[in-house]
Amino acid sequence: MQHTLQFAQQCDAEDPLKHFREEFLLPKDTQGNNLIYLCGNSLGLQPKLTQEYIQQELNDWAKHGVEGHTDAENPWLPYHEFLTETMASIVGAKPSEVVMMNTLTTNLHLMMVSFYQPTPSKYKIIVESDAFPSDKYAVESQLKFHGFDPSDGLILWKPRAGEDLCRFEDLEQIMAEQGDQVALLMIGSTNYYSGQHFPLKKITELGHKYGCKVGFDLAHGAGNIEPKLHETGADFAVWCSYKYLNSGPGSLGGCFVHERHANNDKLNRFTGWWGHNKETRFNMRHEFDALQGAEGWQLSNPPILSMAAIRASLAVFADAGFNKLRKKSIKLTGYLEFLLHDLENDAINIITPSNPEERGCQLSIQLKSANKETHTKLTKTGVISDWREPDVIRVAPAPLYNSFEDVFEFVQRLKKVL
Ligand SMILES: *Cc1c(COP(=O)(O)O)cnc(C)c1O
């Protein structure tokens, strides 16, 4: 690898996925120059197909009114099913284990209704520190809902003093000491702050060994790493579609329920009509009869316009092939890491693991001076990245639309502001 524009351009020229950049709308500055957009971990960019897919549903609504449920070109009644197969392949699940519905935090609560059933002696929940705030709030409120005090019931899996990453052996230690009191491990598969990707299968096996349920938040995993959910054996997982999955702000989330729970009637479940047997859903008089698999957790008839955006985005993923994307992602982030090391600048420190198996596309760059002003200056040079308190700039080159040249340019500009 080389620290030259020419080398970056050559990598782009040899990139078999380079044309996918053309399939996206890239944000520009006021002069019409492309911004260096490295924020797909927060909001992915808009595929050009999205407008067309949403327009189709607007047209069918205009043309058919309520009959669109059955007569639209893509009938609305089964519309969520059009998303399932590609979504399942991206997260490594069987189609029956996956459904797109609600939003991430809502799904997390629904999953905890089913998979957090504490007893007076086995009630604690483990999350990683620092977990995304919404996840922590959700977990704390579930503890309180069941009458437990979060200061006792919530266990944080933390990095050791002076370290930035969580060690698996420390989780083993927590379980050895308190495993018989733990009901649930709820871990963010790829930590939003450090970019560390956790060993999902090992965590699941550890949790199950102590009779706990195990769930993952894939907000930073879905569309980024290959979580192989089915193989991990996790009980459930949730994610959103607006980060790496490019489906638009606030778009619907995804949910995974392992097939061994497909018909598990020992689980509590909050129910609604969309989880009911499709054959008799509209008779409206029957007792609740849950659909098999993840679909049985649906509550409401879902927003078609949001699902149209997800469908457009998944079509791009299917076209590119997720394996190929991941391969490019490893190279692209590897190049970013190389360039940052090459700066030999003591003011910065990459806290994300250097092993590609333990990270996705994001690198978290710690500013030793913890100076937010540096990030503001960087933004003024036309770089969109984000700042996370207390001292981290997150940059996430997305393999669908970012180029090696983007990465090169970013590092040039960072060097200038440092
Ligand atoms: C982005 C993100 C969320 C956001 O939750 P919403 O319910 O979609 O607003 C939650 N958890 C994690 C880990 C995230 O990264």
XYZ file of C-alpha atoms and ligand atoms in Angstrom:
433
model
C 0.000 0.000 0.000
C 1.125 3.518 -0.719
C 0.356 6.935 0.583
C -0.336 8.496 -2.811
C -3.362 9.670 -4.712
C -2.197 7.612 -7.647
C -2.246 4.405 -5.584
C -5.764 5.186 -4.272
C -7.009 5.814 -7.810
C -5.452 2.604 -9.006
C -7.270 0.666 -6.226
C -10.511 2.273 -7.402
C -9.816 1.398 -11.014
C -9.276 -2.250 -10.030
C -12.313 -2.395 -7.731
C -14.965 -4.720 -9.231
C -17.680 -2.900 -7.239
C -16.671 0.638 -8.232
C -19.755 1.253 -10.388
C -22.070 0.953 -7.362
C -21.026 4.456 -6.295
C -22.982 5.672 -9.329
C -26.117 4.074 -7.893
C -26.180 6.536 -4.976
C -26.950 10.211 -4.493
C -23.797 11.700 -2.984
C -24.207 14.832 -0.823
C -22.499 17.955 -2.150
C -21.263 21.227 -0.680
C -22.702 24.617 -1.668
C -20.304 24.827 -4.634
C -21.535 21.486 -5.927
C -18.421 19.485 -4.974
C -18.901 16.019 -3.546
C -18.457 15.871 0.195
C -16.292 13.091 1.615
C -19.143 11.148 3.216
C -17.915 8.699 5.858
C -21.030 8.587 7.985
C -22.872 5.504 6.700
C -22.694 4.182 10.251
C -25.154 6.896 11.209
C -27.254 7.453 8.093
C -26.516 5.547 4.898
C -26.843 7.354 1.570
C -29.851 7.215 -0.708
C -29.796 4.717 -3.577
C -31.095 6.222 -6.828
C -33.593 3.345 -7.002
C -35.345 4.451 -3.813
C -37.363 7.224 -5.388
C -38.620 4.927 -8.107
C -39.677 2.230 -5.640
C -41.512 4.695 -3.405
C -43.103 6.396 -6.430
C -44.464 3.020 -7.531
C -46.358 2.668 -4.252
C -47.632 6.262 -4.396
C -48.896 5.565 -7.917
C -50.587 2.345 -6.867
C -52.202 4.066 -3.899
C -53.519 6.781 -6.238
C -54.723 4.220 -8.758
C -56.204 1.558 -6.486
C -56.943 3.081 -3.085
C -57.595 0.302 -0.608
C -57.568 -2.320 -3.360
C -53.808 -1.799 -3.528
C -53.533 -4.289 -0.676
C -54.172 -6.962 -3.248
C -54.011 -5.208 -6.650
C -50.871 -3.079 -6.401
C -48.026 -4.230 -8.593
C -46.342 -5.289 -5.365
C -49.391 -6.117 -3.231
C -49.254 -4.477 0.198
C -50.692 -7.383 2.171
C -47.619 -9.568 1.762
C -45.223 -6.649 1.106
C -42.945 -7.371 4.079
C -42.314 -10.811 2.626
C -40.563 -9.222 -0.373
C -37.805 -8.053 1.970
C -37.222 -11.231 3.878
C -34.973 -13.313 1.704
C -32.268 -10.714 1.016
C -32.411 -9.417 4.552
C -32.036 -12.930 5.939
C -29.032 -13.619 3.740
C -27.302 -10.398 4.833
C -27.586 -11.274 8.524
C -26.993 -14.985 7.955
C -30.400 -16.249 9.023
C -33.129 -18.484 7.620
C -35.962 -16.491 6.048
C -38.409 -17.809 8.667
C -36.213 -16.290 11.374
C -36.360 -12.715 10.059
C -38.994 -10.016 9.813
C -38.808 -6.292 9.105
C -41.124 -4.395 11.467
C -41.281 -1.447 13.884
C -38.056 0.300 14.844
C -35.014 -0.967 16.661
C -35.770 0.041 20.241
C -39.396 -1.065 19.904
C -38.235 -4.458 18.664
C -35.746 -4.686 21.495
C -38.575 -4.234 23.992
C -40.759 -6.789 22.215
C -37.887 -9.261 22.262
C -37.288 -8.661 25.961
C -40.976 -9.278 26.648
C -40.347 -12.719 25.210
C -36.766 -13.446 26.194
C -36.379 -11.653 29.491
C -38.520 -13.593 31.920
C -36.716 -13.102 35.200
C -37.201 -15.024 38.427
C -36.395 -13.665 41.919
C -32.975 -15.354 41.790
C -32.122 -15.170 38.063
C -32.868 -11.683 36.828
C -29.696 -9.795 35.935
C -28.953 -8.427 32.474
C -25.465 -7.961 31.033
C -24.757 -5.242 28.458
C -21.414 -4.049 27.182
C -20.140 -0.689 28.288
C -20.452 1.543 26.690
C -23.619 0.291 25.037
C -25.636 2.645 22.878
C -27.729 4.798 25.240
C -31.080 3.634 23.847
C -30.186 0.006 24.544
C -29.137 0.815 28.069
C -32.333 2.781 28.731
C -34.434 -0.050 27.315
C -32.727 -2.648 29.462
C -32.940 -0.516 32.614
C -36.636 0.080 32.053
C -37.244 -3.659 31.616
C -35.506 -4.325 34.934
C -37.683 -1.701 36.631
C -40.809 -3.015 34.937
C -40.148 -6.381 36.576
C -39.499 -4.746 39.960
C -35.700 -4.868 39.972
C -33.289 -2.054 40.717
C -30.983 -1.414 37.737
C -28.109 -0.535 40.092
C -28.214 -4.174 41.190
C -29.671 -5.869 38.112
C -27.617 -4.304 35.336
C -24.110 -5.680 34.874
C -21.680 -3.815 32.624
C -19.062 -5.733 30.656
C -16.324 -3.107 30.653
C -12.881 -2.583 29.203
C -10.154 -2.820 31.837
C -8.796 0.412 33.297
C -6.606 2.109 30.709
C -8.016 -0.018 27.850
C -10.646 0.780 25.213
C -11.941 -2.654 24.214
C -13.879 -5.370 26.029
C -12.113 -8.690 26.563
C -14.045 -11.916 26.214
C -12.241 -13.452 29.190
C -13.672 -10.687 31.383
C -17.173 -11.669 30.300
C -16.305 -15.270 31.189
C -15.177 -14.037 34.585
C -18.449 -12.156 35.173
C -20.379 -15.290 34.243
C -18.243 -17.502 36.490
C -19.065 -15.219 39.398
C -22.684 -14.265 38.704
C -23.885 -16.473 35.831
C -26.500 -18.210 37.954
C -28.138 -14.816 38.623
C -28.038 -13.665 34.999
C -31.174 -14.006 32.875
C -30.104 -12.206 29.699
C -27.017 -11.119 27.798
C -27.904 -8.236 25.492
C -24.819 -7.193 23.565
C -24.350 -4.727 20.690
C -22.764 -6.968 18.076
C -20.486 -4.221 16.832
C -20.024 -1.483 19.377
C -21.146 1.883 18.051
C -18.376 3.764 19.841
C -15.226 1.665 19.577
C -16.176 -0.208 16.398
C -15.253 -3.463 18.162
C -17.079 -6.492 16.804
C -17.714 -9.116 19.435
C -17.475 -12.907 18.997
C -21.210 -13.582 18.752
C -21.043 -17.350 18.744
C -18.720 -17.571 21.746
C -20.907 -15.123 23.675
C -24.016 -17.140 22.844
C -22.411 -20.401 23.923
C -21.216 -18.822 27.139
C -24.668 -17.423 27.924
C -26.459 -20.658 27.128
C -24.019 -22.639 29.290
C -25.375 -20.694 32.259
C -28.993 -21.033 31.167
C -29.317 -17.422 30.020
C -30.982 -15.986 26.953
C -28.731 -14.164 24.502
C -29.681 -11.328 22.162
C -27.695 -8.985 19.937
C -28.204 -5.470 18.711
C -26.932 -5.413 15.129
C -27.504 -1.701 14.492
C -23.826 -1.466 13.539
C -23.591 -5.009 12.253
C -26.371 -5.427 9.692
C -25.064 -4.595 6.228
C -21.556 -4.132 7.654
C -20.179 -7.406 8.981
C -21.423 -10.963 8.447
C -23.101 -11.794 11.738
C -24.147 -15.362 10.715
C -27.024 -15.122 13.150
C -28.459 -18.590 12.750
C -25.091 -20.209 13.297
C -24.407 -18.195 16.443
C -27.481 -19.789 18.028
C -28.542 -16.456 19.547
C -32.129 -16.329 20.784
C -32.918 -13.012 19.153
C -31.407 -9.996 17.418
C -32.622 -6.560 16.365
C -31.268 -3.918 14.000
C -32.183 -0.772 12.111
C -32.158 -0.237 8.363
C -31.084 3.375 8.087
C -27.378 2.975 8.909
C -25.424 0.551 6.713
C -28.665 -0.618 5.090
C -29.295 2.754 3.404
C -33.082 2.730 3.802
C -33.719 6.306 4.893
C -34.035 8.176 8.185
C -36.149 6.349 10.743
C -36.972 3.504 8.386
C -38.235 0.185 9.786
C -36.020 -2.129 11.773
C -35.318 -5.827 11.546
C -35.820 -8.644 13.986
C -34.424 -12.169 14.251
C -35.923 -14.953 16.326
C -34.026 -18.238 16.240
C -36.015 -21.046 14.666
C -36.010 -23.098 17.859
C -38.470 -20.499 19.211
C -40.639 -20.466 16.064
C -43.554 -22.100 17.875
C -42.443 -21.693 21.450
C -45.660 -20.965 23.331
C -43.882 -20.782 26.698
C -42.632 -17.324 25.779
C -44.567 -14.237 26.734
C -45.428 -12.234 23.714
C -47.107 -8.908 23.029
C -49.403 -9.514 20.099
C -51.266 -7.681 17.363
C -53.255 -8.639 14.300
C -50.304 -8.730 11.902
C -48.790 -11.610 13.868
C -51.966 -13.624 13.415
C -52.436 -16.498 10.981
C -52.744 -14.951 7.505
C -55.598 -17.241 6.500
C -57.936 -15.977 9.187
C -56.521 -12.514 9.949
C -59.453 -10.723 8.355
C -62.143 -12.802 10.019
C -61.307 -10.742 13.090
C -63.243 -13.015 15.402
C -60.789 -15.786 16.069
C -58.580 -16.165 19.086
C -55.000 -15.154 18.438
C -53.257 -17.776 16.357
C -49.589 -16.828 15.979
C -47.809 -17.131 12.672
C -44.813 -19.417 12.854
C -41.387 -17.848 13.134
C -40.376 -14.221 13.440
C -43.452 -13.013 11.539
C -45.565 -14.020 14.511
C -44.112 -11.109 16.486
C -45.549 -8.470 14.127
C -48.081 -6.084 15.624
C -49.371 -3.694 12.985
C -49.792 -3.492 9.270
C -46.487 -1.937 8.277
C -45.702 1.326 6.429
C -45.380 0.459 2.752
C -43.421 3.619 1.858
C -40.701 2.740 4.353
C -40.633 -0.843 3.152
C -40.366 0.344 -0.457
C -37.169 2.191 0.520
C -35.831 -0.940 2.195
C -36.721 -3.014 -0.836
C -34.818 -0.635 -3.126
C -31.763 -0.750 -0.906
C -31.824 -4.529 -0.575
C -32.010 -4.799 -4.356
C -28.672 -2.950 -4.531
C -27.159 -5.261 -1.894
C -28.404 -8.330 -3.719
C -26.937 -7.016 -6.946
C -23.519 -6.369 -5.398
C -23.407 -9.579 -3.346
C -22.702 -9.256 0.337
C -19.551 -11.409 0.333
C -17.939 -9.186 -2.246
C -18.912 -6.082 -0.318
C -17.356 -7.410 2.840
C -14.160 -8.239 0.970
C -13.936 -4.696 -0.385
C -14.808 -3.300 3.021
C -11.860 -5.086 4.629
C -9.518 -3.612 1.998
C -10.976 -0.132 2.187
C -10.800 0.087 5.970
C -7.370 -1.552 5.882
C -6.224 1.238 3.581
C -7.671 3.856 5.918
C -5.822 2.263 8.826
C -2.571 2.153 6.841
C -2.817 5.842 5.958
C -3.591 6.851 9.529
C -0.628 4.879 10.886
C 1.520 6.372 8.172
C 0.761 9.857 9.484
C 2.833 8.963 12.550
C 0.934 11.602 14.424
C 0.937 11.214 18.195
C -2.199 13.315 18.528
C -4.363 10.408 17.348
C -4.912 6.820 18.331
C -7.159 4.258 16.615
C -9.132 2.445 19.325
C -10.885 -0.003 16.965
C -9.265 -3.464 16.868
C -6.742 -3.933 14.063
C -7.896 -7.487 13.310
C -10.527 -7.290 10.507
C -12.426 -10.169 12.172
C -12.998 -7.931 15.165
C -14.319 -4.887 13.362
C -16.554 -3.741 10.535
C -15.805 -0.798 8.288
C -15.674 1.820 11.036
C -12.509 3.124 12.647
C -12.820 5.169 15.818
C -10.055 7.728 15.963
C -9.352 9.019 19.416
C -8.014 12.563 19.680
C -5.687 12.599 22.635
C -6.418 16.281 23.193
C -10.170 15.482 23.240
C -10.646 18.663 21.254
C -14.011 18.792 19.524
C -12.862 21.898 17.645
C -10.642 19.643 15.508
C -13.722 17.777 14.319
C -15.513 21.042 13.544
C -12.533 22.116 11.431
C -12.510 18.770 9.666
C -16.180 19.187 8.784
C -15.407 22.595 7.309
C -12.984 20.940 4.886
C -15.928 18.998 3.439
C -15.680 15.745 5.400
C -18.839 14.263 6.924
C -17.830 12.067 9.858
C -19.081 12.192 13.399
C -17.902 13.146 16.810
C -18.705 11.080 19.867
C -18.004 12.404 23.328
C -15.589 12.448 24.971
C -12.865 12.200 22.330
C -13.669 10.088 19.275
C -14.139 10.789 15.565
C -15.892 7.871 13.893
C -15.242 7.278 10.211
C -16.923 4.501 8.300
C -16.048 4.008 4.629
C -19.011 2.084 3.191
C -17.996 -0.323 0.434
C -21.108 0.352 -1.669
C -20.428 4.034 -2.265
C -17.081 5.047 -0.791
C -13.901 4.929 -2.821
C -10.222 4.522 -1.978
C -9.834 8.099 -3.150
C -12.406 9.223 -0.530
C -10.293 7.534 2.119
C -7.099 9.126 0.793
C -8.690 12.583 0.663
C -10.056 12.196 4.177
C -6.633 11.452 5.606
C -5.111 14.421 3.730
C -7.685 16.740 5.266
C -7.360 15.231 8.719
C -3.602 15.745 8.519
C -4.156 19.396 7.682
C -6.459 20.068 10.634
C -4.246 18.175 13.078
C -28.629 3.541 16.022
C -28.811 2.699 17.198
C -30.040 2.648 17.880
C -31.196 3.528 17.459
O -32.410 3.012 17.852
P -33.777 3.447 17.140
O -34.794 2.741 17.914
O -33.682 3.016 15.697
O -33.877 4.940 17.227
C -30.143 1.798 18.968
N -29.104 1.019 19.364
C -27.914 1.051 18.716
C -26.797 0.166 19.164
C -27.720 1.898 17.639
O -26.546 1.954 17.036
